CSV table of C-alpha atoms in Angstrom, one decimal:
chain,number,residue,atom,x,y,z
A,108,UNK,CA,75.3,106.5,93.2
A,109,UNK,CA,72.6,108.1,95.3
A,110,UNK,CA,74.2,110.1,98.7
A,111,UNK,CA,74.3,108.9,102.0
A,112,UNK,CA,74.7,112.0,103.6
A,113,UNK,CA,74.5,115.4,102.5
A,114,UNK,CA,75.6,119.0,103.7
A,115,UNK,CA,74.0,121.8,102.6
A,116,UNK,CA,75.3,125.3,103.5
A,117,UNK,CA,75.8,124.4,107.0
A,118,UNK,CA,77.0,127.5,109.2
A,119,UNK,CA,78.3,126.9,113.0
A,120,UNK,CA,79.5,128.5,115.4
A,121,UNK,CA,81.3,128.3,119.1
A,122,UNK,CA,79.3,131.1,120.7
A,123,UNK,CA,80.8,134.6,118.8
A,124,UNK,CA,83.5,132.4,116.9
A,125,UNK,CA,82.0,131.2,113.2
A,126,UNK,CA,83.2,128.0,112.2
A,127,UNK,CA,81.9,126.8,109.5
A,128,UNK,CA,80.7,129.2,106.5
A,129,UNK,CA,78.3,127.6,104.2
A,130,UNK,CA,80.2,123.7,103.5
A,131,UNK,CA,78.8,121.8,101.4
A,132,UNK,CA,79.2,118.4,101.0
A,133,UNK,CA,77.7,115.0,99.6
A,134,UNK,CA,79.2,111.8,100.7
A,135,UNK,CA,77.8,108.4,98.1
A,136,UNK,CA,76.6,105.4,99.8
A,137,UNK,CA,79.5,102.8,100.3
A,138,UNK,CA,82.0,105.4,99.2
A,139,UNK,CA,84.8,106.5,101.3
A,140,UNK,CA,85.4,110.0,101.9
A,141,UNK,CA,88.5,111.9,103.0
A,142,UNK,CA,88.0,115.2,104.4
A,143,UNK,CA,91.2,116.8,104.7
A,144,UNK,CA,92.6,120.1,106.1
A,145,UNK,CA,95.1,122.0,107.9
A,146,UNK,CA,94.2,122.2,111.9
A,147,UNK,CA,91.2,124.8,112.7
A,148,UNK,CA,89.7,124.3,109.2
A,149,UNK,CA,86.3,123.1,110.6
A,150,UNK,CA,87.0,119.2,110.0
A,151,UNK,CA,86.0,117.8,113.9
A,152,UNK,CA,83.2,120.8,113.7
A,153,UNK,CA,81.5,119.4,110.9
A,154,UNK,CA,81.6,115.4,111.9
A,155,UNK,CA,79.7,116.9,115.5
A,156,UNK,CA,77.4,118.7,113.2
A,157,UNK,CA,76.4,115.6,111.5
A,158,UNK,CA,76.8,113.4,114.3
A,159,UNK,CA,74.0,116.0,116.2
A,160,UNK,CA,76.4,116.6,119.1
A,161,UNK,CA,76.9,120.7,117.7
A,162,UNK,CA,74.3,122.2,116.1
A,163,UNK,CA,74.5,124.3,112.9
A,164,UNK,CA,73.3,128.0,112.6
A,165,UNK,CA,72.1,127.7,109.7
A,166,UNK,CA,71.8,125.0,106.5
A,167,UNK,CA,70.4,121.9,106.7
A,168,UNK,CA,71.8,117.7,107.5
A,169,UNK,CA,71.0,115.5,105.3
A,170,UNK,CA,71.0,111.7,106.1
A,171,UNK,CA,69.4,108.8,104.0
A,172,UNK,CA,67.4,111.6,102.0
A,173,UNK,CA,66.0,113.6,105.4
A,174,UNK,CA,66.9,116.5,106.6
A,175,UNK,CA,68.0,116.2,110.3
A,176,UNK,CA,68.8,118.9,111.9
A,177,UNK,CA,67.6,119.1,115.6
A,178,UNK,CA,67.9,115.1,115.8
A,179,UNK,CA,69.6,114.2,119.0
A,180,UNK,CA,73.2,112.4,118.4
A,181,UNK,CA,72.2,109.2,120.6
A,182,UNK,CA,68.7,108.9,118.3
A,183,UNK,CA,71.4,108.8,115.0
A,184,UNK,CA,74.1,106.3,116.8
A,185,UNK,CA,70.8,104.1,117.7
A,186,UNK,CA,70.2,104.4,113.7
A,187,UNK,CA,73.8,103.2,112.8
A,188,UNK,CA,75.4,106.9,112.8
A,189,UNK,CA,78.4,106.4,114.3
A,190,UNK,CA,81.2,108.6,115.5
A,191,UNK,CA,84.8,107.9,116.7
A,192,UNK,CA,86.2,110.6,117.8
A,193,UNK,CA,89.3,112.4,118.2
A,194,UNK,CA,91.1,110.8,120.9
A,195,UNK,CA,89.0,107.8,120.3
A,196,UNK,CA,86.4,108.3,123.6
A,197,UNK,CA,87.5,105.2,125.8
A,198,UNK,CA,86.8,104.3,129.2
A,199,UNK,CA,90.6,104.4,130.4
A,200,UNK,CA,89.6,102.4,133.5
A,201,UNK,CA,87.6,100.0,131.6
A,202,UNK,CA,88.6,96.5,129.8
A,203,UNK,CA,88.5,95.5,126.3
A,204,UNK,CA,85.6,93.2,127.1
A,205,UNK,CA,83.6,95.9,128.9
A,206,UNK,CA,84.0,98.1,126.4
A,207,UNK,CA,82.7,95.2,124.0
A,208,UNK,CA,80.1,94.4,126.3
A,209,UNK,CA,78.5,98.0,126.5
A,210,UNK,CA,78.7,98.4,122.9
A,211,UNK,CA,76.8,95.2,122.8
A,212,UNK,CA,74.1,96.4,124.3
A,213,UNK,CA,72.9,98.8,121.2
A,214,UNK,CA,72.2,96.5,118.1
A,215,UNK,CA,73.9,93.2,118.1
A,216,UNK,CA,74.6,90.0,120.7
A,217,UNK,CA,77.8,89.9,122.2
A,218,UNK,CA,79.1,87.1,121.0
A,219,UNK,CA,78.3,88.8,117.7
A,220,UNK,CA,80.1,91.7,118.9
A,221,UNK,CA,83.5,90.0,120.5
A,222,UNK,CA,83.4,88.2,116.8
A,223,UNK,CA,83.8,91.2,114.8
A,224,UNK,CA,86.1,92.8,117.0
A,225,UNK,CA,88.1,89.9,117.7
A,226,UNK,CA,88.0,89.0,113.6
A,227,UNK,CA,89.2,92.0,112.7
A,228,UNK,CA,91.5,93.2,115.2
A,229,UNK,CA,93.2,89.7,116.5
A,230,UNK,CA,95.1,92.0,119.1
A,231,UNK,CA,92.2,92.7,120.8
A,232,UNK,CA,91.4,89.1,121.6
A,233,UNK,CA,95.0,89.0,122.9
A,234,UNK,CA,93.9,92.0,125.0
A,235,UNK,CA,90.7,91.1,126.3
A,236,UNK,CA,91.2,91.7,129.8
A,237,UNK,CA,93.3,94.5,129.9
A,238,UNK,CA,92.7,97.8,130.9
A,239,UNK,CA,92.3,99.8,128.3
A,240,UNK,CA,93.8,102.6,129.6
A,241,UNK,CA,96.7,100.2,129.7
A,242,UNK,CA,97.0,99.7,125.7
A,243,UNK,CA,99.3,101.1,123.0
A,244,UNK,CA,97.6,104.0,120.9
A,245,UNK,CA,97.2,101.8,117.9
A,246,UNK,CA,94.9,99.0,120.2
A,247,UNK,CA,93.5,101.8,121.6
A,248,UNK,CA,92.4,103.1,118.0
A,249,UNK,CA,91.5,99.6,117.1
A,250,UNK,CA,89.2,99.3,120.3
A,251,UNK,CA,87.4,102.5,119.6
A,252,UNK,CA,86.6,101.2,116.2
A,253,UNK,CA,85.9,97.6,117.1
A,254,UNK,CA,83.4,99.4,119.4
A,255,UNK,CA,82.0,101.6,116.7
A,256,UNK,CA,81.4,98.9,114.2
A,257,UNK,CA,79.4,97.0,117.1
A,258,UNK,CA,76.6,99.0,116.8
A,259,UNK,CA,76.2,97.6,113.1
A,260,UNK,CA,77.0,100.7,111.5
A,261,UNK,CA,75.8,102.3,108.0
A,262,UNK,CA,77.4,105.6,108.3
A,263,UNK,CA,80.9,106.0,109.5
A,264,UNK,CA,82.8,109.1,110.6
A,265,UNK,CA,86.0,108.9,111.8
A,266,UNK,CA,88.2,111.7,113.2
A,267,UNK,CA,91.7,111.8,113.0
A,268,UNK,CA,92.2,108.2,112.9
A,269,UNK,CA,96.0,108.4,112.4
A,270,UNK,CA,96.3,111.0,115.2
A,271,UNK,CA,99.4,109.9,117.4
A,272,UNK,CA,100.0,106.6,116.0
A,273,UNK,CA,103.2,105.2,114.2
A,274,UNK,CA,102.8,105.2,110.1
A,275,UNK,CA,102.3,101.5,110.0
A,276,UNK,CA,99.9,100.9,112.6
A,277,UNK,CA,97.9,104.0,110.8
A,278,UNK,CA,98.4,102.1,107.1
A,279,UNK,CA,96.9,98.6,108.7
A,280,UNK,CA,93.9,100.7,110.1
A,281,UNK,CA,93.3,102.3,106.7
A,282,UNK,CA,93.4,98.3,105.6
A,283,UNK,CA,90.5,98.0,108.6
A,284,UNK,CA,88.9,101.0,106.6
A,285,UNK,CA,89.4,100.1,103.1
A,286,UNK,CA,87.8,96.5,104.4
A,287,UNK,CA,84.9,97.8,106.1
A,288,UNK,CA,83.5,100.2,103.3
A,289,UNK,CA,84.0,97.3,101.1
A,290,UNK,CA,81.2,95.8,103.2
A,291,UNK,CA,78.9,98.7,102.0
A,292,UNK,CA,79.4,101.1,104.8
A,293,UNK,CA,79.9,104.4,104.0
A,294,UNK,CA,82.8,106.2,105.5
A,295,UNK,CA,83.9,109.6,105.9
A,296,UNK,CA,86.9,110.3,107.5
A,297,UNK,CA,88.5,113.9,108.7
A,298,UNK,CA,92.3,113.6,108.6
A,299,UNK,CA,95.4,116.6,108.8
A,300,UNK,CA,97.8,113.9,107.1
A,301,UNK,CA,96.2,113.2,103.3
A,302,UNK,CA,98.8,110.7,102.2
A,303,UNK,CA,97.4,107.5,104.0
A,304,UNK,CA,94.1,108.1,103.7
A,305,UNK,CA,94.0,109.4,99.8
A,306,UNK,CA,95.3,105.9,99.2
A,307,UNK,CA,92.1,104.2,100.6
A,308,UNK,CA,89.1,106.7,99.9
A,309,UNK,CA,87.2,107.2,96.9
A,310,UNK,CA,86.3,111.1,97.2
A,311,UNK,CA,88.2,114.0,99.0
A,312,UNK,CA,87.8,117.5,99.7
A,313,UNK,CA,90.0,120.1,101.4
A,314,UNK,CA,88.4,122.2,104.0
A,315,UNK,CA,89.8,125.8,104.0
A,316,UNK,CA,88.6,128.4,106.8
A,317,UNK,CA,85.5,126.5,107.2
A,318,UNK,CA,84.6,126.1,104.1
A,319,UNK,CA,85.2,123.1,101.3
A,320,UNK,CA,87.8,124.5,98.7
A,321,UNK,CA,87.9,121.5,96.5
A,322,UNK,CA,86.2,118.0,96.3
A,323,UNK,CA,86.8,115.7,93.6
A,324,UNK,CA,88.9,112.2,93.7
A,325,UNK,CA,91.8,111.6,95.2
A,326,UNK,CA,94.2,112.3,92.6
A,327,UNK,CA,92.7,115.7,91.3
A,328,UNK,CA,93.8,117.0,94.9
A,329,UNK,CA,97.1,116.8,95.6
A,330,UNK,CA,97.5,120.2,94.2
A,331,UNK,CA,94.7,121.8,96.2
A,332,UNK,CA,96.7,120.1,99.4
A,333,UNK,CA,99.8,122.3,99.4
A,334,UNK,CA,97.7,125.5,99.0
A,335,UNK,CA,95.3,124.5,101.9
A,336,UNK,CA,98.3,123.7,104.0
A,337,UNK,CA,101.1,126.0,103.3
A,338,UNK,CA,99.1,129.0,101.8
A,339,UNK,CA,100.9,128.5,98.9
B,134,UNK,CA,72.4,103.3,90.0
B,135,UNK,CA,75.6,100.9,91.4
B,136,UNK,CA,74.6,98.2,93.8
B,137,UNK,CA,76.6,98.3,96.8
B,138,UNK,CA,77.5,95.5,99.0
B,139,UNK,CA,74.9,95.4,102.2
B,140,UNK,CA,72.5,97.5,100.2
B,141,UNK,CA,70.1,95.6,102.7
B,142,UNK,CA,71.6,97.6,105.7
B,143,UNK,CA,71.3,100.7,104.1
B,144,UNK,CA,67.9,100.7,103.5
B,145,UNK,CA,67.3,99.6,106.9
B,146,UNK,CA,69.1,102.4,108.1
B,147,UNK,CA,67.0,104.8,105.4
B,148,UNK,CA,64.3,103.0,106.8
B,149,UNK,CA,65.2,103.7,110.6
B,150,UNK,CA,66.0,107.6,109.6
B,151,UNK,CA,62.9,108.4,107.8
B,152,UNK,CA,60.8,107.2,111.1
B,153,UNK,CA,62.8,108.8,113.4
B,154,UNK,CA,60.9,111.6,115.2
B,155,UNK,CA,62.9,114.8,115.9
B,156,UNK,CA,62.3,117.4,117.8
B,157,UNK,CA,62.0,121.6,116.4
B,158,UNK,CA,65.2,122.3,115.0
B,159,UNK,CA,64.9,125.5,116.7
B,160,UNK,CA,67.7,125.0,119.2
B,161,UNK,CA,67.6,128.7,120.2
B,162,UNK,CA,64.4,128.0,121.8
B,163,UNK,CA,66.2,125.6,124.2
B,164,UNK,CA,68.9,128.3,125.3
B,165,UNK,CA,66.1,131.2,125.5
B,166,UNK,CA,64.3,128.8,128.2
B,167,UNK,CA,67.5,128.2,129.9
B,168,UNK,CA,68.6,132.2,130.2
B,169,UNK,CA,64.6,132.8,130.8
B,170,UNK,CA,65.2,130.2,133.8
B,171,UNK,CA,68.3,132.1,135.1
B,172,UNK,CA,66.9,135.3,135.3
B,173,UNK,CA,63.3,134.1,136.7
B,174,UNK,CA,65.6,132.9,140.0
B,175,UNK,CA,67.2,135.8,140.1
B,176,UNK,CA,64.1,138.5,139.6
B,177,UNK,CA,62.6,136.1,142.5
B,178,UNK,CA,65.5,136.8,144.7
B,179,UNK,CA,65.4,140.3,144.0
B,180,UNK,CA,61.8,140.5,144.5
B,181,UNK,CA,62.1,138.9,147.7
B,182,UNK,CA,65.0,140.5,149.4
B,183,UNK,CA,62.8,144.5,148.5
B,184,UNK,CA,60.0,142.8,149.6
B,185,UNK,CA,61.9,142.1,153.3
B,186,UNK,CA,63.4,145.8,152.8
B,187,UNK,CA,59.9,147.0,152.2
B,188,UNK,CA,58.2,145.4,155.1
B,189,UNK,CA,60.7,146.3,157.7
B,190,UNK,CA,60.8,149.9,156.7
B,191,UNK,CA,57.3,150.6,156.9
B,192,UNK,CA,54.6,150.1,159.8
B,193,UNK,CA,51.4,150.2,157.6
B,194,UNK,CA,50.2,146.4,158.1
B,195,UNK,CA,48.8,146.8,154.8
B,196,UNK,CA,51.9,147.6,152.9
B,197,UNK,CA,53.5,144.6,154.7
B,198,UNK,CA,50.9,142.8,153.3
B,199,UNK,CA,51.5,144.0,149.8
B,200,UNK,CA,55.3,143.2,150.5
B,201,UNK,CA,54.6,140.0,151.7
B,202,UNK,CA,52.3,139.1,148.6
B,203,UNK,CA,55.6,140.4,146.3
B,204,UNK,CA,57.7,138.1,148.3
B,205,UNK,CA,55.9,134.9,147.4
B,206,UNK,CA,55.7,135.8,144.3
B,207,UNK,CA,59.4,136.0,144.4
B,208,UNK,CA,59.8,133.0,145.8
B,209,UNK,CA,57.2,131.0,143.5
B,210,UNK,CA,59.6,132.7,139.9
B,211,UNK,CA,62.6,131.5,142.0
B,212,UNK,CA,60.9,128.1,142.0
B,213,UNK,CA,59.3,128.2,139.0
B,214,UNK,CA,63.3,129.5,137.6
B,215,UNK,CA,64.7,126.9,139.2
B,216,UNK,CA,62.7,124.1,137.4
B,217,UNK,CA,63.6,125.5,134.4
B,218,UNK,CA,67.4,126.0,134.5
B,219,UNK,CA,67.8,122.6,135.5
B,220,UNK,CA,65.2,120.9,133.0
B,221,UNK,CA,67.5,122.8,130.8
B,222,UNK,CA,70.9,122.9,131.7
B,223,UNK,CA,71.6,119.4,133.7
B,224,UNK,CA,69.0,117.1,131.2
B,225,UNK,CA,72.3,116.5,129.2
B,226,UNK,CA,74.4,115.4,132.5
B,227,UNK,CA,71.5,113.5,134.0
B,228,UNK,CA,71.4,111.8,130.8
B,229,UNK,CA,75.1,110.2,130.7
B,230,UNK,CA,74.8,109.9,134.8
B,231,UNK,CA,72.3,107.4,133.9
B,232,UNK,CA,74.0,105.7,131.8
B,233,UNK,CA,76.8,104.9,133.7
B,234,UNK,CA,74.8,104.3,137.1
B,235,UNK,CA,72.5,101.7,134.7
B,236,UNK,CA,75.8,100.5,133.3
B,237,UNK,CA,77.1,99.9,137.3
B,238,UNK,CA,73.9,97.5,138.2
B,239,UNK,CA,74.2,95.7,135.2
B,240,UNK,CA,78.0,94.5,136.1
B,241,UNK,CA,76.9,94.0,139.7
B,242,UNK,CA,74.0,91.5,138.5
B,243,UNK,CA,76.6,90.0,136.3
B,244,UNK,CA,78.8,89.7,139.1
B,245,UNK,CA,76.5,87.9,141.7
B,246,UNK,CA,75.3,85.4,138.6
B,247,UNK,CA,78.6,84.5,137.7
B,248,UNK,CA,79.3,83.9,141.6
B,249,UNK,CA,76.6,82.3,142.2
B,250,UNK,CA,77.0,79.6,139.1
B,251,UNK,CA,80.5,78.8,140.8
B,252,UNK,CA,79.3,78.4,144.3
B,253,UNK,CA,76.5,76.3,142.7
């Protein structure tokens, strides 16, 4: 299966602090991808890297076979790059329809939009006119992500999806996941807490002091997941 | 090679990638413009503030001059600074402000449609 996105010895760094060292990475198309890691490994670094909104020192962003370093990140969401981000980047003071309603303005109709929101995530639709500032962390999650796949996307990166969220809400948006790369988009997702998320992707690596310690599937890792966690 | 389900999108988005024009990768060049811009408005200011120094401590009318001459050029790298700190360092801001104030007008035209269908 040919890559959707590739990483080739990126370097980054925040000012004198060096981030990543040389990872290298190479996510399949309509795969998903787990990038796992203890906290300050590099994970949320390299999603802004490829999403365009941090740029690398060095080494070289590969999407759909081109190299695209220097790209601005609103040129790759308008291409169906899409990043949900750690804390899921909603409009508190906004509702659920507004938020569907600028997200319908990049690639699809609204009522295109409100269908595969309200399809996938019937809570929403319960939702509609609430603030979203206002909603549980699990609707909030599944706003953010309703919002993301508006914009009809073909790459997916999602950080932290499970970050503050009760175990079952984050096993029924792993079922979201699972459901949405079954649809051919290719997902890869940064996550501290493996054992959701191993259940539902395809690949994994472990991020160690920026750089990628191990990638293989799922199952070859679970060793390399203690060591990259405990230091044992 | 394994076909994938929506294989169409993903050559549309191959498709949409390859076109996409980008700009150098050479980011540094952006921050050496934005320093460059920094310390252009504040040579200018220097520049200006001898030149005053200058004039007032001399009475030869044609090193005033001279001064003078140095104080618009101080002023015109002040400017000049100016223009490209902010190209520079608010683009980004101006950007989202944008956005949002685009976003604002939309719901207001939404607004007055809606009320005017009901009053209709």
């Amino acid at each position: 299966m040919e890559n959707l996105l590739e990483l080739r010895d990126i370097h980054a760094a925040y000012d004198q602090i060096q981030v990543l060292n040389g990872v290298d990475l190479a996510v399949p198309a309509g795969s998903v991808f787990a990038l796992l890691g203890a906290n300050g490994a590099g994970k949320t670094t390299t999603l802004r890297v490829i999403a365009g909104l941090h740029q690398p020192t060095s080494g070289e962003v590969v999407v759909a076979g081109r190299c695209v370093n220097g790209a601005h990140p609103e040129e790759l969401a308008r291409r169906g790059l899409c990043l949900i981000p750690e804390g899921r980047g909603i409009f508190p003071n906004l509702t659920v329809m507004e938020h569907l309603r600028m997200a319908a303005r990049s690639r699809l109709p609204l009522a295109e939009v409100e269908a595969i929101a309200f399809d996938r995530f019937p809570r929403l639709a319960e939702r509609r006119h609430q603030m979203a500032g206002t909603l549980s962390g699990g609707e909030q999650q599944m706003l953010a992500m309703a919002r993301g796949l508006a914009t009809k996307p073909a790459l997916l990166l999602l950080d932290e999806l499970s970050m503050g969220l009760a175990p079952l809400v984050v096993e029924s948006l792993y079922e979201v996941v699972a459901q949405i790369a079954s649809e051919g988009v290719s997902i890869l997702v940064v996550e501290q807490i493996a054992q959701t998320v191993l259940k539902v992707a395809d690949y994994a690596a472990v991020m160690v002091h920026g750089k990628v310690a191990k990638v293989g599937r799922p199952a070859d890792l679970e060793g390399e997941l203690s060591a990259a966690y405990f230091g044992t | 090679m394994t076909t994938i389900p929506n294989q169409q999108r993903v050559e549309e988005f191959k498709a949409e990638i390859a076109e996409m024009r980008l700009k150098d990768p050479a980011t540094a060049r952006d921050r050496m413009l934005l320093r460059a811009g920094a310390a252009l408005m504040i040579v200018g200011v220097v520049l200006a503030i001898v030149a005053y120094f200058g004039s007032h401590g001399t009475q030869s009318s044609l090193a005033q001059r001279d001064y003078l001459v140095t104080a618009v050029i101080g002023l015109c790298l002040t400017v000049a600074g100016g223009a490209l700190f902010l190209r520079y360092s608010m683009a980004q801001f101006l950007r989202f402000w944008l956005a949002r104030i685009a976003y604002e007008h939309q719901m207001a035209a939404d607004r007055i449609i809606e009320g005017s269908h009901k009053g209709s």
